[in-house]
GROMACS .gro file of C-alpha atoms in nm:
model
  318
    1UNK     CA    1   9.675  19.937  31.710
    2UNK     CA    2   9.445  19.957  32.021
    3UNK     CA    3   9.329  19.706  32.228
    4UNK     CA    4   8.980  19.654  32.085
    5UNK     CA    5   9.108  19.704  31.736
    6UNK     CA    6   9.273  19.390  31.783
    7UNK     CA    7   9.035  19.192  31.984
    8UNK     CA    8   8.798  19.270  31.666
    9UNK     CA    9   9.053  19.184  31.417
   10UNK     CA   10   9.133  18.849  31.631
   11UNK     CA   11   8.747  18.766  31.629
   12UNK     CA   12   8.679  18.825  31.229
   13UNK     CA   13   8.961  18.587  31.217
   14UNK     CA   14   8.806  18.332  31.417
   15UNK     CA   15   8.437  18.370  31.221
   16UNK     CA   16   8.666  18.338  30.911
   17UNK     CA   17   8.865  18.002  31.056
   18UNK     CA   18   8.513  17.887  31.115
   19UNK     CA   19   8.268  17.970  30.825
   20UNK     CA   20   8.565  17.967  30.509
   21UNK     CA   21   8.390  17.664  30.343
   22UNK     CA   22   8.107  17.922  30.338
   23UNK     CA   23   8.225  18.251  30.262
   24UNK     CA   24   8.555  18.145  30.049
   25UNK     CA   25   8.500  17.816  29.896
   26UNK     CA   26   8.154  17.849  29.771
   27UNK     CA   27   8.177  18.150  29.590
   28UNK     CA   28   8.492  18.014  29.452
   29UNK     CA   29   8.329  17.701  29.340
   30UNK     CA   30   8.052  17.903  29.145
   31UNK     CA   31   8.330  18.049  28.958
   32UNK     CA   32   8.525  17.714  28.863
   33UNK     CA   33   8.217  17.626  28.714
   34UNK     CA   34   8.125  17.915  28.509
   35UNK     CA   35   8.429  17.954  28.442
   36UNK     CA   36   8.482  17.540  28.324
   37UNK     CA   37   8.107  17.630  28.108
   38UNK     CA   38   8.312  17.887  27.912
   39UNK     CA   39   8.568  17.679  27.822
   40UNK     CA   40   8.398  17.401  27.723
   41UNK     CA   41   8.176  17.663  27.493
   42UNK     CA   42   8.486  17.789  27.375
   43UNK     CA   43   8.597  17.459  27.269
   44UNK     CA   44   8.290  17.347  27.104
   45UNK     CA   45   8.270  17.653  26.931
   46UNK     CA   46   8.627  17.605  26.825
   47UNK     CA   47   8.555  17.263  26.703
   48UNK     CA   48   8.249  17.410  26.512
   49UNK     CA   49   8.497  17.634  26.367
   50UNK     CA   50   8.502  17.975  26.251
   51UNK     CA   51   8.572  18.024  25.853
   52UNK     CA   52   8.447  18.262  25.661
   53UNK     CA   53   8.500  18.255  25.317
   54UNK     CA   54   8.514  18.504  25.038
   55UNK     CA   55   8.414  18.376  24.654
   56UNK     CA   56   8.445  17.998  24.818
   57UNK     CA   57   8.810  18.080  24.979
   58UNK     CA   58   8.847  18.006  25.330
   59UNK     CA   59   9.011  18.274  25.547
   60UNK     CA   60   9.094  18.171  25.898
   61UNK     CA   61   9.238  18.545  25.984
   62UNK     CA   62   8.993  18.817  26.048
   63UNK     CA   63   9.148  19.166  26.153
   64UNK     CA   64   8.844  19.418  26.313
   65UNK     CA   65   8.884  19.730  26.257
   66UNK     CA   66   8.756  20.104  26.259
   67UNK     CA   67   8.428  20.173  26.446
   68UNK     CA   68   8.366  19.873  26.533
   69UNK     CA   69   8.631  19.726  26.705
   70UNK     CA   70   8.586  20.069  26.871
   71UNK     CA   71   8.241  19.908  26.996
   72UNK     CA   72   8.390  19.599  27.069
   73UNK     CA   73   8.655  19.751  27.325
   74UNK     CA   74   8.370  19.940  27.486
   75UNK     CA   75   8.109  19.676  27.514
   76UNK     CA   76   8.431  19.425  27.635
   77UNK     CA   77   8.534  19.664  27.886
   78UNK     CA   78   8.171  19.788  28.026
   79UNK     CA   79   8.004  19.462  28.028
   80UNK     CA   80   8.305  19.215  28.131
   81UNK     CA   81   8.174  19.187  28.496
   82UNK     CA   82   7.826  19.066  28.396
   83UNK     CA   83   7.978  18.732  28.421
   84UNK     CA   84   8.066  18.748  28.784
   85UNK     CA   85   7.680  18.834  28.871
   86UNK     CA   86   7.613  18.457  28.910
   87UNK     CA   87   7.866  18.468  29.190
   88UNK     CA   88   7.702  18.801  29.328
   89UNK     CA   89   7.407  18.652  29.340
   90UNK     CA   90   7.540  18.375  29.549
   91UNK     CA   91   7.635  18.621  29.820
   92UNK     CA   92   7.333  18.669  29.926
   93UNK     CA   93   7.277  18.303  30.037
   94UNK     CA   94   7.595  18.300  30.191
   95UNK     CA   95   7.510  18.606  30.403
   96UNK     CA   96   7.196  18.477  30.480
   97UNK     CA   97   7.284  18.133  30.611
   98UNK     CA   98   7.547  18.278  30.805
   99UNK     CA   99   7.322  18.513  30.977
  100UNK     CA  100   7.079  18.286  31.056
  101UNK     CA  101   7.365  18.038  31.246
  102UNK     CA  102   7.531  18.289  31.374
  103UNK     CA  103   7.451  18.322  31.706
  104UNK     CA  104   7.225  18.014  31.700
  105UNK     CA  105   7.528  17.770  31.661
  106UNK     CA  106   7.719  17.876  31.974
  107UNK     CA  107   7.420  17.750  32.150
  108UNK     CA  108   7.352  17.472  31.979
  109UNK     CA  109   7.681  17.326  31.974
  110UNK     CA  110   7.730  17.445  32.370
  111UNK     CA  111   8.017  17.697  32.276
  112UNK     CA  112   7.863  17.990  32.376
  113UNK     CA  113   7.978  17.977  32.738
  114UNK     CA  114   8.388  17.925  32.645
  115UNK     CA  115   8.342  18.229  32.453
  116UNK     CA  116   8.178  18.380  32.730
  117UNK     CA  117   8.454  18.336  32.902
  118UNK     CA  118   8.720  18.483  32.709
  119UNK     CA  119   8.768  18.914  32.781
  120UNK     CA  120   8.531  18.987  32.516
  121UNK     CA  121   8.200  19.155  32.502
  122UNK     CA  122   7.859  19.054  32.380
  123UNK     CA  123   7.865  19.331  32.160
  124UNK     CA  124   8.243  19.310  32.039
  125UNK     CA  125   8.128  18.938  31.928
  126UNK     CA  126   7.826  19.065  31.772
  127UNK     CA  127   7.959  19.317  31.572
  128UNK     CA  128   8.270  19.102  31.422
  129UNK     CA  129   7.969  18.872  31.281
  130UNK     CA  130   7.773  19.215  31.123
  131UNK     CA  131   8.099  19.315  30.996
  132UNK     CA  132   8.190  18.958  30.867
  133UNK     CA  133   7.847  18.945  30.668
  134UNK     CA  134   7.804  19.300  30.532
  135UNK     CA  135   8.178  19.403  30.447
  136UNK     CA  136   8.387  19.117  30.436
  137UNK     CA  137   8.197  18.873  30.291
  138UNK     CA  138   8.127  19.097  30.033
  139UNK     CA  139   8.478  19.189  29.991
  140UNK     CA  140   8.593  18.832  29.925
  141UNK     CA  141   8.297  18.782  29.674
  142UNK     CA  142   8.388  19.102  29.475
  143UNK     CA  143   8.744  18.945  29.447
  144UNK     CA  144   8.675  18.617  29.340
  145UNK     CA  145   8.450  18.806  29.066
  146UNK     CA  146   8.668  19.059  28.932
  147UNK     CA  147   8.887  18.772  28.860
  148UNK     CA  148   8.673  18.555  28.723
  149UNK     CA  149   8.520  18.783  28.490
  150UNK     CA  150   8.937  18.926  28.405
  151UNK     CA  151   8.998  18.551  28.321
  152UNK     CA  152   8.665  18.520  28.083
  153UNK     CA  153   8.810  18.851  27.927
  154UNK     CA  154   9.153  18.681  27.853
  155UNK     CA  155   8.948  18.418  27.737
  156UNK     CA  156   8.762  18.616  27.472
  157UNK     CA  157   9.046  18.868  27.392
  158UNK     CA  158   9.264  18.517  27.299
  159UNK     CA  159   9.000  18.380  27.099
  160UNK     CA  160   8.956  18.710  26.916
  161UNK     CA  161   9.346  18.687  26.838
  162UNK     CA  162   9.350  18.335  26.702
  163UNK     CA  163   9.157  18.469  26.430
  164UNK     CA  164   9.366  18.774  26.369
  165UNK     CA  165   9.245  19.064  26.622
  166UNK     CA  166   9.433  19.183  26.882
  167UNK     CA  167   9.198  19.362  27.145
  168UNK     CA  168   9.458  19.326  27.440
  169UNK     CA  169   9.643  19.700  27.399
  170UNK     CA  170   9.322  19.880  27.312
  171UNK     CA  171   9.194  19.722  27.608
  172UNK     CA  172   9.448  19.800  27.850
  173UNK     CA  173   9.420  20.194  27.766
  174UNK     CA  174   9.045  20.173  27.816
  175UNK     CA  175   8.953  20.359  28.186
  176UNK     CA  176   8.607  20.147  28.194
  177UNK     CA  177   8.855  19.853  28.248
  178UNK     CA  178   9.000  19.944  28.556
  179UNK     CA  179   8.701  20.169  28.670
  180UNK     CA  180   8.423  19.888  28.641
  181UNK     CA  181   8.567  19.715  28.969
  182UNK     CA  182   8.614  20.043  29.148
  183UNK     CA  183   8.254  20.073  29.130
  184UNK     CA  184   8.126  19.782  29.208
  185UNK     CA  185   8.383  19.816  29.580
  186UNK     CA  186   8.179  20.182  29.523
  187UNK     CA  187   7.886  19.992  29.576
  188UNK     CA  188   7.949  19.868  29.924
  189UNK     CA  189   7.830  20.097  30.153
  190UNK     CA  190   7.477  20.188  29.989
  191UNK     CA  191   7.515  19.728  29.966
  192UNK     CA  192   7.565  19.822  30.358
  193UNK     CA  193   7.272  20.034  30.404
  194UNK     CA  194   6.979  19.858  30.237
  195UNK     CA  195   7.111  19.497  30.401
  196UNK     CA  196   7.094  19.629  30.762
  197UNK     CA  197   6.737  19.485  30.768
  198UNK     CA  198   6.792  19.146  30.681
  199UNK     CA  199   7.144  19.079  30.854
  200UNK     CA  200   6.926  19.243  31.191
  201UNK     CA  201   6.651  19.080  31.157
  202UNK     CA  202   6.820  18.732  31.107
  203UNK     CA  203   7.074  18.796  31.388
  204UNK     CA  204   6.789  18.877  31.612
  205UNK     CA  205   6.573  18.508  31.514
  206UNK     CA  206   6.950  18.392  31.606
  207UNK     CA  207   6.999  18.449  31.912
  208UNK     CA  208   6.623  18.416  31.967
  209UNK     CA  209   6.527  18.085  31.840
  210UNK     CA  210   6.605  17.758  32.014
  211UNK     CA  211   6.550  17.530  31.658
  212UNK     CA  212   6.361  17.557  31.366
  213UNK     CA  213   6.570  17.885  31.324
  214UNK     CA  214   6.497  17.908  30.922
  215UNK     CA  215   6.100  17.856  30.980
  216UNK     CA  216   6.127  18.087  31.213
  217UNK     CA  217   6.268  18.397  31.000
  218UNK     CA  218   6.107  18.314  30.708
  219UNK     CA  219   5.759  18.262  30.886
  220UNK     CA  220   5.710  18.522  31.080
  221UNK     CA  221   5.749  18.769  30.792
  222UNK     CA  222   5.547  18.551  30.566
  223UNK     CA  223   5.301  18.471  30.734
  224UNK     CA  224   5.218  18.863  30.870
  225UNK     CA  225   5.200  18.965  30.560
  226UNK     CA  226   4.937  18.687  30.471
  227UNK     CA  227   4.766  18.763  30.775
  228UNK     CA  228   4.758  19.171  30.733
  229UNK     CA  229   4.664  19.108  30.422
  230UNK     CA  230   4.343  18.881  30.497
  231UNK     CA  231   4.260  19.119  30.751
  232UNK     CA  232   4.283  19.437  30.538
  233UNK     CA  233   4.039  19.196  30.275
  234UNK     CA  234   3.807  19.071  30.509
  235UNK     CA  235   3.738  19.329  30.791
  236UNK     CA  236   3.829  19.608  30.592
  237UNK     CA  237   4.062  19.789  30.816
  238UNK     CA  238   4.177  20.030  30.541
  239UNK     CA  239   4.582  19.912  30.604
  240UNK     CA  240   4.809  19.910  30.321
  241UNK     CA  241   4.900  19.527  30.336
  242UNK     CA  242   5.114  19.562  30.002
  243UNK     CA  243   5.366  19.844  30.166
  244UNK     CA  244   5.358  19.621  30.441
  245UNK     CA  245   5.467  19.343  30.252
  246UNK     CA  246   5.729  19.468  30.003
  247UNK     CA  247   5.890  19.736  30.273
  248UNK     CA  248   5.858  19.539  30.576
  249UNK     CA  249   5.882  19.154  30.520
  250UNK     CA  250   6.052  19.159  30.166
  251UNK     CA  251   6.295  19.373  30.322
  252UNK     CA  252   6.357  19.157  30.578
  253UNK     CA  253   6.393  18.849  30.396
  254UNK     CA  254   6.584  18.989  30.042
  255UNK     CA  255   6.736  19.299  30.121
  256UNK     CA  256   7.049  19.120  30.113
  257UNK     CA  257   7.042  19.027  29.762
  258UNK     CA  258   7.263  19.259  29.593
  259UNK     CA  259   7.089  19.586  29.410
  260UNK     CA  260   6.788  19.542  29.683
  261UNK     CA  261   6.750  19.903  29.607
  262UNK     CA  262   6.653  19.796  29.228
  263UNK     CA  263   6.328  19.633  29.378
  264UNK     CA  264   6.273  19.859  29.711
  265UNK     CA  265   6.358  20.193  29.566
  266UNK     CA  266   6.193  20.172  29.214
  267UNK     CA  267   6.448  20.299  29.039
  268UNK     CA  268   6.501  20.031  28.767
  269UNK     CA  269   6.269  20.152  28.525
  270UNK     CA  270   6.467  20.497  28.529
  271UNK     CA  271   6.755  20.281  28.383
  272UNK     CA  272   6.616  20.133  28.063
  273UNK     CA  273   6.690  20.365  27.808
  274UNK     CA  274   7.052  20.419  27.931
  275UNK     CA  275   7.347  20.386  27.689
  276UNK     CA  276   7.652  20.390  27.980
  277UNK     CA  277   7.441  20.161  28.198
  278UNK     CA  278   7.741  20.064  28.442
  279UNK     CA  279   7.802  20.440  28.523
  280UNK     CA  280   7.394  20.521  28.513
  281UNK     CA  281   7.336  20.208  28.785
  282UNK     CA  282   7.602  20.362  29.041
  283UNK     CA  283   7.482  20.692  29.051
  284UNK     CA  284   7.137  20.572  29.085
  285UNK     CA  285   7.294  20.351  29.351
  286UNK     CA  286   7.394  20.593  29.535
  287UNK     CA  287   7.105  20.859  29.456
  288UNK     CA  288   6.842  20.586  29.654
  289UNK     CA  289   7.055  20.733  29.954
  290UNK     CA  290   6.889  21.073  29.945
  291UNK     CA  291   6.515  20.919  29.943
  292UNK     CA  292   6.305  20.800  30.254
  293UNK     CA  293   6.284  20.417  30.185
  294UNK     CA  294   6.659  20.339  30.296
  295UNK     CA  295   6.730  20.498  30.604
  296UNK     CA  296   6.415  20.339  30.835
  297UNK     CA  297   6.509  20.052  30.728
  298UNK     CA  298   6.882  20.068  30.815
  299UNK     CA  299   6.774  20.265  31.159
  300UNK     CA  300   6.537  19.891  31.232
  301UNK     CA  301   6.828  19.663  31.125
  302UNK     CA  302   7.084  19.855  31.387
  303UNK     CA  303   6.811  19.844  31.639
  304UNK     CA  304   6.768  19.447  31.579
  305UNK     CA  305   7.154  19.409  31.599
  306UNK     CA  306   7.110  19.605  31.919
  307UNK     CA  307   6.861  19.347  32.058
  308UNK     CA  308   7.072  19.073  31.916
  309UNK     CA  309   7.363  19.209  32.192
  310UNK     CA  310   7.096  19.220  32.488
  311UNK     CA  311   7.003  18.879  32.394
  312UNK     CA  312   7.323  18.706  32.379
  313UNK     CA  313   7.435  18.899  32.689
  314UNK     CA  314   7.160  18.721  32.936
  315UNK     CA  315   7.159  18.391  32.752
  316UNK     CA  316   7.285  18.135  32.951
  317UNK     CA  317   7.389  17.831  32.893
  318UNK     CA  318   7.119  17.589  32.929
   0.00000   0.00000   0.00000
């Protein structure tokens, strides 16, 4: 392994040492709980109880069969990570925040010039922070997913077979079971792509700001798109404040929410009538690639992430 290889491995170690109540234990947390809500439905439902009867006979065994425990394998082994979208959805907070400290902290907290110190570059240090937030932060939250939505599928598949059906071999020797995660890790790079603008644009008000750090990123994009859009109103300037808005501030503020490209690209109404939704939403993923809206976007965030480097390089410690 080269030198620099190693210096960047060393320094996404250090941004995990610092930031794992963040990136690890959050996410993990969200899933404790949704996964303790289950449970507790499960055992309230239990306690409700499930006995159908037949001529005023109870029968506490119910065997599925035929088409539709067909259904029932597909829809178990299509939909089963739909419960780890809560956690998704928390990523984008977590890459947010992060951002927005991330070179803001060193200076607040007067570390910057040790780490100055050390044989590392300004951009070496910048990168490991862009690579924390858009591949493994993401990483760690697709894990802690996956698993919890495998352990809600145990869940079900054991309630299923205390009343006499046994989904657990038809659902082993489904592909959609083992291909659903492969797509959402699929997902990462086009994930990549449409965050570049936020992760820039919040690692530039990083290293910019000296306090106020989350009035300052989320007012500056606010606020010109309030002021573009009074001006377009009142002096009639003929400027298309609502592009401006949704492709340039939006962007900048939510493009790290995962399936941005949902909102950004218009593609979700193309998905409604869809009967293999999980396979339709990745290609469509992916198809937002070969359209205009993604790449200037991604070109701005790389050139903020730039200007983040030049920043931190002439910063000194005040």
């Amino acid at each position: 392994m080269s030198t620099k290889l190693r210096t960047m491995k060393w320094l996404i170690r250090r941004e995990m040492w610092e930031h794992k109540g963040m990136l690890v234990w959050t996410p993990a947390v969200i899933a404790g709980l949704i996964f303790a809500l289950v449970l507790v439905s499960i055992v309230l439902g239990h306690g409700v109880g499930f006995h159908p009867q037949i001529n005023g006979t109870v029968i506490n065994q119910v065997t599925i069969e035929g088409k539709m425990r067909t259904q029932i394998v597909a829809g178990l082994a299509q939909a089963y990570l739909a419960s780890a979208m809560p956690v998704l959805m928390v990523l984008s907070l977590i890459i947010f925040f992060y951002c927005l400290g991330a070179l803001h902290d060193e200076r607040r907290d007067r570390s910057l010039l040790f780490w100055k110190s050390l044989p590392v570059s300004d951009l070496q240090t910048v990168l490991s922070k862009v690579l924390l937030a858009l591949v493994v932060a993401p990483l760690i939250t697709i894990g802690i997913g996956v698993l919890l939505s495998l352990v809600i599928l145990v869940a079900a598949c054991l309630v299923l077979l205390s009343h006499g059906t046994n989904l657990f071999g038809a659902l082993l020797m489904t592909p959609e079971l083992y291909l659903s995660p492969l797509r959402l890790v699929g997902l990462l790079p086009v994930y990549i792509l449409w965050a570049l603008p936020s992760v820039g644009w919040l690692l530039l008000v990083s290293s910019l700001a000296r306090s106020k750090v989350f009035l300052w990123a989320v007012g500056v994009p606010v606020i010109s798109a309030l002021l573009l859009t009074w001006a377009d109103k009142v002096l009639q300037l003929g400027i298309d404040s609502p592009w401006f808005a949704t492709q340039v501030s939006m962007r900048a503020l939510l493009s790290v929410i995962p399936g941005s490209w949902l909102l950004f690209d218009n593609i979700g109404p193309h998905l409604a009538d869809k009967t293999d939704m999980a396979n339709t939403i990745f290609n469509s993923a992916w198809g937002s690639l070969t359209g205009v809206r993604v790449w200037p976007g991604a070109l701005a965030g790389a050139a903020m992430i730039a200007a983040s480097v030049w920043v931190r390089r002439r910063h000194e410690e005040a």
